[in-house]
PDB file of C-alpha atoms and ligand atoms in Angstrom:
ATOM      1  CA  MET A  14     103.143 128.053 113.624  1.00 96.00           C
ATOM      2  CA  GLU A  15     106.333 126.324 114.681  1.00 97.00           C
ATOM      3  CA  VAL A  16     108.983 126.508 111.957  1.00 98.00           C
ATOM      4  CA  ILE A  17     111.883 124.062 112.160  1.00 98.00           C
ATOM      5  CA  ILE A  18     114.723 124.600 109.690  1.00 98.00           C
ATOM      6  CA  LEU A  19     117.027 121.619 109.177  1.00 98.00           C
ATOM      7  CA  PRO A  20     120.108 121.357 106.970  1.00 97.00           C
ATOM      8  CA  ALA A  21     118.877 119.087 104.167  1.00 98.00           C
ATOM      9  CA  ALA A  22     115.961 117.035 102.845  1.00 98.00           C
ATOM     10  CA  PRO A  23     116.918 113.772 104.650  1.00 97.00           C
ATOM     11  CA  ASP A  24     116.874 115.651 107.976  1.00 98.00           C
ATOM     12  CA  VAL A  25     113.335 116.827 107.239  1.00 98.00           C
ATOM     13  CA  GLY A  26     112.229 113.209 106.784  1.00 98.00           C
ATOM     14  CA  THR A  27     113.923 112.111 109.986  1.00 98.00           C
ATOM     15  CA  GLY A  28     112.517 115.029 111.966  1.00 98.00           C
ATOM     16  CA  ALA A  29     108.931 114.479 110.821  1.00 98.00           C
ATOM     17  CA  ALA A  30     109.122 110.701 111.288  1.00 98.00           C
ATOM     18  CA  GLY A  31     110.411 111.268 114.825  1.00 98.00           C
ATOM     19  CA  ILE A  32     107.302 113.290 115.695  1.00 98.00           C
ATOM     20  CA  ILE A  33     104.992 110.632 114.229  1.00 98.00           C
ATOM     21  CA  SER A  34     106.898 107.782 115.915  1.00 98.00           C
ATOM     22  CA  ARG A  35     106.631 109.463 119.316  1.00 98.00           C
ATOM     23  CA  LEU A  36     102.901 109.961 118.802  1.00 98.00           C
ATOM     24  CA  VAL A  37     102.314 106.306 117.832  1.00 98.00           C
ATOM     25  CA  ALA A  38     104.547 104.992 120.633  1.00 98.00           C
ATOM     26  CA  GLY A  39     102.617 107.058 123.189  1.00 98.00           C
ATOM     27  CA  LYS A  40      99.186 106.512 121.650  1.00 98.00           C
ATOM     28  CA  PRO A  41      99.111 103.153 119.825  1.00 98.00           C
ATOM     29  CA  GLY A  42      95.559 103.782 118.590  1.00 98.00           C
ATOM     30  CA  ALA A  43      96.463 107.151 117.038  1.00 98.00           C
ATOM     31  CA  VAL A  44      94.571 108.409 113.992  1.00 99.00           C
ATOM     32  CA  LEU A  45      96.975 109.572 111.296  1.00 99.00           C
ATOM     33  CA  GLY A  46      96.130 111.740 108.306  1.00 98.00           C
ATOM     34  CA  LEU A  47      98.531 110.735 105.525  1.00 98.00           C
ATOM     35  CA  ALA A  48      99.778 112.428 102.378  1.00 98.00           C
ATOM     36  CA  THR A  49     101.549 111.437  99.180  1.00 97.00           C
ATOM     37  CA  GLY A  50     104.301 113.082  97.137  1.00 96.00           C
ATOM     38  CA  ALA A  51     108.071 113.215  96.913  1.00 96.00           C
ATOM     39  CA  SER A  52     108.372 115.286 100.102  1.00 97.00           C
ATOM     40  CA  VAL A  53     106.774 112.650 102.320  1.00 98.00           C
ATOM     41  CA  LYS A  54     108.604 109.610 100.863  1.00 98.00           C
ATOM     42  CA  ARG A  55     111.477 109.997 103.319  1.00 97.00           C
ATOM     43  CA  VAL A  56     109.058 110.312 106.218  1.00 98.00           C
ATOM     44  CA  TYR A  57     107.592 106.897 105.349  1.00 98.00           C
ATOM     45  CA  ALA A  58     111.049 105.396 104.799  1.00 98.00           C
ATOM     46  CA  GLU A  59     112.009 106.451 108.334  1.00 98.00           C
ATOM     47  CA  LEU A  60     108.751 105.115 109.793  1.00 98.00           C
ATOM     48  CA  VAL A  61     109.358 101.780 108.080  1.00 98.00           C
ATOM     49  CA  LEU A  62     112.844 101.688 109.629  1.00 98.00           C
ATOM     50  CA  ALA A  63     111.371 102.482 113.056  1.00 98.00           C
ATOM     51  CA  HIS A  64     108.934  99.585 112.566  1.00 98.00           C
ATOM     52  CA  GLN A  65     111.707  97.188 111.527  1.00 98.00           C
ATOM     53  CA  ASN A  66     114.421  98.242 113.968  1.00 97.00           C
ATOM     54  CA  GLN A  67     112.533  99.551 116.974  1.00 96.00           C
ATOM     55  CA  ALA A  68     109.361  97.481 116.635  1.00 96.00           C
ATOM     56  CA  LEU A  69     107.195 100.593 116.249  1.00 98.00           C
ATOM     57  CA  ASP A  70     103.712  99.083 116.210  1.00 98.00           C
ATOM     58  CA  PHE A  71     101.113 100.343 113.722  1.00 98.00           C
ATOM     59  CA  SER A  72      98.601  97.546 114.320  1.00 98.00           C
ATOM     60  CA  ARG A  73      96.123  99.780 116.156  1.00 98.00           C
ATOM     61  CA  VAL A  74      96.690 102.923 114.099  1.00 98.00           C
ATOM     62  CA  THR A  75      93.891 104.269 111.882  1.00 98.00           C
ATOM     63  CA  THR A  76      94.800 106.153 108.704  1.00 98.00           C
ATOM     64  CA  PHE A  77      92.958 108.557 106.424  1.00 98.00           C
ATOM     65  CA  ASN A  78      94.604 109.769 103.244  1.00 98.00           C
ATOM     66  CA  LEU A  79      94.289 113.331 102.103  1.00 98.00           C
ATOM     67  CA  ASP A  80      93.464 112.954  98.451  1.00 98.00           C
ATOM     68  CA  GLU A  81      93.204 110.784  95.347  1.00 97.00           C
ATOM     69  CA  TYR A  82      92.585 111.156  91.605  1.00 97.00           C
ATOM     70  CA  ALA A  83      88.929 110.697  90.672  1.00 96.00           C
ATOM     71  CA  GLY A  84      88.211 107.676  88.508  1.00 93.00           C
ATOM     72  CA  LEU A  85      91.781 106.374  88.592  1.00 94.00           C
ATOM     73  CA  SER A  86      92.178 102.683  89.336  1.00 92.00           C
ATOM     74  CA  PRO A  87      93.840 102.087  92.721  1.00 92.00           C
ATOM     75  CA  SER A  88      96.295  99.861  90.902  1.00 92.00           C
ATOM     76  CA  HIS A  89      97.462 102.662  88.575  1.00 95.00           C
ATOM     77  CA  PRO A  90     101.111 103.333  89.480  1.00 95.00           C
ATOM     78  CA  ALA A  91     100.471 107.082  89.810  1.00 96.00           C
ATOM     79  CA  SER A  92      97.490 106.705  92.159  1.00 97.00           C
ATOM     80  CA  CYS A  93      97.787 107.735  95.791  1.00 97.00           C
ATOM     81  CA  HIS A  94      96.644 104.183  96.633  1.00 97.00           C
ATOM     82  CA  ALA A  95      99.675 102.721  94.832  1.00 97.00           C
ATOM     83  CA  PHE A  96     101.994 105.270  96.441  1.00 97.00           C
ATOM     84  CA  MET A  97     100.757 104.393  99.919  1.00 98.00           C
ATOM     85  CA  GLU A  98     101.073 100.670  99.223  1.00 98.00           C
ATOM     86  CA  GLU A  99     104.615 101.001  97.951  1.00 97.00           C
ATOM     87  CA  HIS A 100     105.993 103.381 100.559  1.00 98.00           C
ATOM     88  CA  PHE A 101     104.114 102.540 103.726  1.00 98.00           C
ATOM     89  CA  LEU A 102     101.150 100.171 103.916  1.00 98.00           C
ATOM     90  CA  SER A 103     102.871  97.045 102.594  1.00 98.00           C
ATOM     91  CA  ARG A 104     105.919  97.658 104.789  1.00 98.00           C
ATOM     92  CA  VAL A 105     104.420  98.059 108.250  1.00 98.00           C
ATOM     93  CA  ASN A 106     101.936  96.059 110.318  1.00 98.00           C
ATOM     94  CA  VAL A 107      98.973  98.350 109.743  1.00 98.00           C
ATOM     95  CA  ASP A 108      95.536  96.713 109.990  1.00 98.00           C
ATOM     96  CA  ARG A 109      93.906  97.132 106.551  1.00 97.00           C
ATOM     97  CA  ARG A 110      90.474  97.476 108.138  1.00 98.00           C
ATOM     98  CA  ARG A 111      91.654 100.764 109.597  1.00 98.00           C
ATOM     99  CA  VAL A 112      93.104 102.174 106.354  1.00 98.00           C
ATOM    100  CA  HIS A 113      90.975 104.769 104.533  1.00 98.00           C
ATOM    101  CA  LEU A 114      91.514 106.483 101.213  1.00 97.00           C
ATOM    102  CA  PRO A 115      89.088 109.029  99.743  1.00 97.00           C
ATOM    103  CA  PRO A 116      86.308 107.648  97.519  1.00 95.00           C
ATOM    104  CA  THR A 117      86.892 108.242  93.821  1.00 92.00           C
ATOM    105  CA  GLU A 118      84.141 106.317  92.052  1.00 91.00           C
ATOM    106  CA  GLY A 119      80.402 105.899  92.278  1.00 90.00           C
ATOM    107  CA  ASP A 120      77.177 107.560  91.232  1.00 91.00           C
ATOM    108  CA  ASP A 121      77.024 109.560  94.429  1.00 95.00           C
ATOM    109  CA  LEU A 122      80.593 110.701  94.914  1.00 95.00           C
ATOM    110  CA  ALA A 123      79.471 113.770  96.881  1.00 95.00           C
ATOM    111  CA  GLY A 124      77.589 111.485  99.290  1.00 97.00           C
ATOM    112  CA  LEU A 125      80.652 109.251  99.639  1.00 97.00           C
ATOM    113  CA  CYS A 126      82.737 112.332 100.433  1.00 98.00           C
ATOM    114  CA  GLU A 127      80.323 113.167 103.270  1.00 98.00           C
ATOM    115  CA  GLN A 128      80.647 109.571 104.433  1.00 98.00           C
ATOM    116  CA  TYR A 129      84.454 109.983 104.496  1.00 98.00           C
ATOM    117  CA  GLU A 130      84.028 113.006 106.770  1.00 98.00           C
ATOM    118  CA  ARG A 131      81.699 110.996 109.025  1.00 98.00           C
ATOM    119  CA  ALA A 132      84.232 108.157 109.198  1.00 98.00           C
ATOM    120  CA  ILE A 133      86.891 110.617 110.410  1.00 98.00           C
ATOM    121  CA  ARG A 134      84.522 111.958 113.060  1.00 98.00           C
ATOM    122  CA  ALA A 135      83.465 108.441 114.108  1.00 98.00           C
ATOM    123  CA  VAL A 136      87.020 107.592 115.226  1.00 98.00           C
ATOM    124  CA  GLY A 137      87.321 110.842 117.162  1.00 98.00           C
ATOM    125  CA  GLY A 138      89.106 112.951 114.539  1.00 98.00           C
ATOM    126  CA  ILE A 139      92.670 112.993 113.260  1.00 98.00           C
ATOM    127  CA  ASP A 140      95.488 113.238 115.805  1.00 98.00           C
ATOM    128  CA  LEU A 141      98.169 114.222 113.318  1.00 99.00           C
ATOM    129  CA  GLN A 142      97.835 115.246 109.694  1.00 99.00           C
ATOM    130  CA  LEU A 143     100.979 114.891 107.587  1.00 99.00           C
ATOM    131  CA  LEU A 144     101.137 117.399 104.730  1.00 98.00           C
ATOM    132  CA  GLY A 145     103.286 118.450 101.802  1.00 98.00           C
ATOM    133  CA  ILE A 146     102.803 121.711  99.943  1.00 98.00           C
ATOM    134  CA  GLY A 147     102.302 122.389  96.241  1.00 96.00           C
ATOM    135  CA  ARG A 148     104.377 125.010  94.458  1.00 95.00           C
ATOM    136  CA  GLU A 149     101.390 127.338  94.404  1.00 95.00           C
ATOM    137  CA  GLY A 150     100.666 126.714  98.070  1.00 97.00           C
ATOM    138  CA  HIS A 151      98.066 123.964  97.802  1.00 97.00           C
ATOM    139  CA  LEU A 152      97.388 121.500 100.615  1.00 98.00           C
ATOM    140  CA  GLY A 153      96.170 118.090  99.529  1.00 98.00           C
ATOM    141  CA  PHE A 154      94.519 119.005  96.242  1.00 98.00           C
ATOM    142  CA  ASN A 155      93.012 122.240  97.554  1.00 98.00           C
ATOM    143  CA  GLU A 156      94.054 124.496  94.720  1.00 97.00           C
ATOM    144  CA  PRO A 157      94.286 128.300  95.026  1.00 97.00           C
ATOM    145  CA  THR A 158      90.868 129.870  95.772  1.00 98.00           C
ATOM    146  CA  SER A 159      89.680 126.738  97.605  1.00 98.00           C
ATOM    147  CA  SER A 160      87.353 127.714 100.408  1.00 98.00           C
ATOM    148  CA  LEU A 161      89.183 127.851 103.708  1.00 98.00           C
ATOM    149  CA  ALA A 162      86.108 126.167 105.237  1.00 98.00           C
ATOM    150  CA  SER A 163      85.934 123.378 102.631  1.00 98.00           C
ATOM    151  CA  ARG A 164      85.300 119.711 103.436  1.00 98.00           C
ATOM    152  CA  THR A 165      86.135 116.523 101.516  1.00 98.00           C
ATOM    153  CA  ARG A 166      84.888 117.043  97.974  1.00 98.00           C
ATOM    154  CA  ILE A 167      85.618 116.853  94.259  1.00 97.00           C
ATOM    155  CA  LYS A 168      88.057 119.457  92.919  1.00 97.00           C
ATOM    156  CA  THR A 169      89.421 120.341  89.483  1.00 97.00           C
ATOM    157  CA  LEU A 170      93.208 120.503  89.205  1.00 97.00           C
ATOM    158  CA  THR A 171      95.065 123.479  87.770  1.00 96.00           C
ATOM    159  CA  SER A 172      97.202 122.830  84.717  1.00 95.00           C
ATOM    160  CA  ALA A 173     100.286 123.651  86.842  1.00 94.00           C
ATOM    161  CA  THR A 174      99.485 120.845  89.302  1.00 94.00           C
ATOM    162  CA  ARG A 175      98.728 118.402  86.498  1.00 96.00           C
ATOM    163  CA  GLU A 176     102.079 119.247  84.951  1.00 94.00           C
ATOM    164  CA  ALA A 177     103.925 118.929  88.283  1.00 91.00           C
ATOM    165  CA  ASN A 178     102.298 115.527  88.920  1.00 92.00           C
ATOM    166  CA  ARG A 179     102.830 114.132  85.412  1.00 93.00           C
ATOM    167  CA  GLY A 180     105.534 111.687  86.566  1.00 89.00           C
ATOM    168  CA  GLY A 181     104.167 108.156  86.829  1.00 87.00           C
ATOM    169  CA  PHE A 182     101.364 108.743  84.323  1.00 94.00           C
ATOM    170  CA  GLY A 183     103.533 107.927  81.303  1.00 92.00           C
ATOM    171  CA  ASP A 184     101.407 108.362  78.169  1.00 92.00           C
ATOM    172  CA  ASP A 185      98.206 108.585  80.221  1.00 93.00           C
ATOM    173  CA  GLU A 186      96.532 111.930  80.842  1.00 94.00           C
ATOM    174  CA  VAL A 187      96.773 113.269  84.393  1.00 96.00           C
ATOM    175  CA  PRO A 188      93.154 113.239  85.629  1.00 97.00           C
ATOM    176  CA  LEU A 189      91.446 116.614  85.756  1.00 97.00           C
ATOM    177  CA  HIS A 190      89.352 115.761  88.793  1.00 97.00           C
ATOM    178  CA  VAL A 191      90.349 114.656  92.253  1.00 97.00           C
ATOM    179  CA  VAL A 192      88.808 114.078  95.661  1.00 98.00           C
ATOM    180  CA  THR A 193      90.510 115.870  98.522  1.00 98.00           C
ATOM    181  CA  MET A 194      89.935 116.577 102.187  1.00 98.00           C
ATOM    182  CA  GLY A 195      89.006 120.234 102.493  1.00 98.00           C
ATOM    183  CA  ILE A 196      90.936 122.950 104.276  1.00 98.00           C
ATOM    184  CA  GLY A 197      88.265 122.858 106.995  1.00 98.00           C
ATOM    185  CA  THR A 198      88.839 119.100 107.363  1.00 98.00           C
ATOM    186  CA  ILE A 199      92.612 119.563 107.610  1.00 98.00           C
ATOM    187  CA  LEU A 200      92.307 122.357 110.176  1.00 98.00           C
ATOM    188  CA  GLU A 201      90.359 120.027 112.486  1.00 98.00           C
ATOM    189  CA  ALA A 202      93.320 117.666 112.878  1.00 98.00           C
ATOM    190  CA  ARG A 203      94.794 118.146 116.350  1.00 98.00           C
ATOM    191  CA  HIS A 204      98.312 118.564 114.965  1.00 98.00           C
ATOM    192  CA  CYS A 205      99.265 119.536 111.410  1.00 98.00           C
ATOM    193  CA  LEU A 206     102.785 118.546 110.353  1.00 98.00           C
ATOM    194  CA  LEU A 207     103.950 119.970 107.023  1.00 98.00           C
ATOM    195  CA  VAL A 208     107.221 119.052 105.338  1.00 98.00           C
ATOM    196  CA  ALA A 209     108.919 120.739 102.378  1.00 98.00           C
ATOM    197  CA  ASP A 210     112.358 120.659 100.840  1.00 98.00           C
ATOM    198  CA  GLY A 211     114.208 122.121  97.879  1.00 98.00           C
ATOM    199  CA  PRO A 212     114.298 125.549  96.233  1.00 98.00           C
ATOM    200  CA  ALA A 213     111.098 124.965  94.227  1.00 97.00           C
ATOM    201  CA  LYS A 214     109.104 125.148  97.474  1.00 98.00           C
ATOM    202  CA  ALA A 215     110.774 128.289  98.920  1.00 98.00           C
ATOM    203  CA  ASP A 216     108.198 130.742  97.607  1.00 98.00           C
ATOM    204  CA  ALA A 217     105.187 128.658  98.683  1.00 98.00           C
ATOM    205  CA  VAL A 218     106.699 128.139 102.153  1.00 98.00           C
ATOM    206  CA  ALA A 219     107.322 131.877 102.610  1.00 98.00           C
ATOM    207  CA  ARG A 220     103.794 132.741 101.508  1.00 98.00           C
ATOM    208  CA  MET A 221     102.300 130.070 103.766  1.00 98.00           C
ATOM    209  CA  VAL A 222     104.201 131.125 106.894  1.00 98.00           C
ATOM    210  CA  GLU A 223     104.662 134.865 106.468  1.00 98.00           C
ATOM    211  CA  GLY A 224     102.228 135.957 103.778  1.00 97.00           C
ATOM    212  CA  PRO A 225      98.659 137.084 104.300  1.00 98.00           C
ATOM    213  CA  LEU A 226      95.975 134.519 105.101  1.00 98.00           C
ATOM    214  CA  THR A 227      94.357 134.001 101.732  1.00 98.00           C
ATOM    215  CA  ALA A 228      92.533 131.347  99.729  1.00 98.00           C
ATOM    216  CA  MET A 229      95.044 132.119  96.945  1.00 98.00           C
ATOM    217  CA  VAL A 230      97.583 130.267  99.137  1.00 98.00           C
ATOM    218  CA  PRO A 231      95.469 127.548 100.778  1.00 98.00           C
ATOM    219  CA  ALA A 232      98.375 126.476 103.025  1.00 98.00           C
ATOM    220  CA  SER A 233      98.294 129.931 104.670  1.00 98.00           C
ATOM    221  CA  ALA A 234      95.180 128.624 106.476  1.00 98.00           C
ATOM    222  CA  LEU A 235      97.621 126.814 108.781  1.00 98.00           C
ATOM    223  CA  GLN A 236      98.205 130.248 110.354  1.00 98.00           C
ATOM    224  CA  LEU A 237      94.803 129.699 111.991  1.00 98.00           C
ATOM    225  CA  HIS A 238      95.791 126.312 113.429  1.00 98.00           C
ATOM    226  CA  PRO A 239      96.689 126.146 117.125  1.00 97.00           C
ATOM    227  CA  HIS A 240      99.287 123.389 116.588  1.00 98.00           C
ATOM    228  CA  ALA A 241     100.988 123.475 113.208  1.00 98.00           C
ATOM    229  CA  THR A 242     104.599 122.387 112.734  1.00 98.00           C
ATOM    230  CA  VAL A 243     106.456 123.183 109.519  1.00 98.00           C
ATOM    231  CA  ILE A 244     109.729 121.324 108.914  1.00 98.00           C
ATOM    232  CA  VAL A 245     111.805 122.577 105.996  1.00 98.00           C
ATOM    233  CA  ASP A 246     115.349 122.280 104.742  1.00 98.00           C
ATOM    234  CA  GLU A 247     117.601 125.296 104.144  1.00 98.00           C
ATOM    235  CA  ALA A 248     116.630 125.519 100.462  1.00 98.00           C
ATOM    236  CA  ALA A 249     112.891 125.579 101.170  1.00 98.00           C
ATOM    237  CA  ALA A 250     113.460 128.100 104.002  1.00 98.00           C
ATOM    238  CA  ALA A 251     115.331 130.531 101.745  1.00 98.00           C
ATOM    239  CA  GLY A 252     112.379 132.890 101.265  1.00 98.00           C
ATOM    240  CA  LEU A 253     111.515 133.218 104.981  1.00 98.00           C
ATOM    241  CA  SER A 254     112.369 136.702 106.205  1.00 98.00           C
ATOM    242  CA  LEU A 255     112.355 135.646 109.873  1.00 98.00           C
ATOM    243  CA  ARG A 256     114.445 132.492 109.437  1.00 97.00           C
ATOM    244  CA  ASP A 257     117.070 133.639 111.970  1.00 97.00           C
ATOM    245  CA  TYR A 258     114.290 134.131 114.497  1.00 98.00           C
ATOM    246  CA  TYR A 259     112.896 130.624 113.884  1.00 98.00           C
ATOM    247  CA  ARG A 260     116.401 129.203 114.446  1.00 97.00           C
ATOM    248  CA  GLU A 261     116.738 131.175 117.663  1.00 96.00           C
ATOM    249  CA  VAL A 262     113.375 129.884 118.883  1.00 96.00           C
ATOM    250  CA  GLN A 263     114.447 126.282 118.199  1.00 94.00           C
ATOM    251  CA  GLY A 264     117.876 126.785 119.761  1.00 93.00           C
ATOM    252  CA  ASN A 265     116.441 128.201 122.986  1.00 94.00           C
ATOM    253  CA  LYS A 266     113.390 126.059 123.623  1.00 89.00           C
ATOM    254  CA  PRO A 267     112.679 125.740 127.311  1.00 87.00           C
ATOM    255  CA  HIS A 268     112.828 122.103 128.443  1.00 84.00           C
ATOM    256  CA  TRP A 269     109.064 122.015 129.127  1.00 83.00           C
ATOM    257  CA  GLN A 270     108.386 122.836 125.490  1.00 78.00           C
ATOM    258  CA  ARG A 271     110.639 120.185 123.922  1.00 75.00           C
TER     259      ARG A 271
HETATM  260  C1  GLP B 301     100.419 116.787  95.291  1.00 88.90           C
HETATM  261  C2  GLP B 301      99.656 116.288  96.503  1.00 88.90           C
HETATM  262  C3  GLP B 301      99.922 117.142  97.711  1.00 88.90           C
HETATM  263  C4  GLP B 301     101.428 117.307  97.865  1.00 88.90           C
HETATM  264  C5  GLP B 301     101.977 118.067  96.708  1.00 88.90           C
HETATM  265  C6  GLP B 301     103.473 118.247  96.769  1.00 88.90           C
HETATM  266  O1  GLP B 301      99.692 117.687  94.533  1.00 88.90           O
HETATM  267  N1  GLP B 301      98.252 116.217  96.288  1.00 88.90           N
HETATM  268  O2  GLP B 301      99.356 116.540  98.855  1.00 88.90           O
HETATM  269  O3  GLP B 301     101.693 118.012  99.046  1.00 88.90           O
HETATM  270  O4  GLP B 301     101.673 117.361  95.514  1.00 88.90           O
HETATM  271  O5  GLP B 301     104.088 117.096  96.302  1.00 88.90           O
HETATM  272  P1  GLP B 301     105.637 116.847  96.281  1.00 88.90           P
HETATM  273  O6  GLP B 301     106.005 116.525  97.679  1.00 88.90           O
HETATM  274  O7  GLP B 301     105.801 115.689  95.358  1.00 88.90           O
HETATM  275  O8  GLP B 301     106.287 118.084  95.799  1.00 88.90           O
END
């Protein structure tokens, strides 16, 4: 795992957006796995700026989102659909025919989840999967004890996640069920790029990077990934025992590795 520690949250957004921009500029038909949440908002803001100021072209990009609340209308302000519309899709020149969000309704939701997996495979897999991390170490909505081999499926949220995600729901209940790519799905992306900032994420980041590989911390599965990049600010890096080492690695990268 490559760990990049930057001074503050805005730097994390800029750093992650830079990686995605370089990918899209070099591979205009890239397949992006996208995420929602406060941590990734700045990443999208920077990508929108790159589109506006440097003409970064998303017209041939294909996107697959990580997760969504089951049964929630796409127009609900707290849905992942609405988040993506507000922060990214409506602001860049993405082709809607190539935008995919997980299925959340239908008599055969399990079958639709399998179809989602097939759609990812049909375009040759995900080039880069953007990720945030939950306070308990979840990826997407893969809560603790999720199978590390799991695929896109229906999950039940923990009360801690429902509480953390309450914002935007107002008087409405936070749904109990969600559809999320599995850990196995995420691990098949060719590059996993995780961003985290703030002290509330320090424990989860430390357990993901330096703790044992365990389904109790689903993000620790990234230890198995051949190309995982973790970009954190100082506050989210506070629990990492080897943080000086990670800084040294970044400060002394040979030119062929940059
Ligand atoms: C949600 C999302 C995750 C996200 C996590 C952290 O539960 N399903 O994909 O990584 O929250 O969100 P935030 O960045 O808002 O802290």
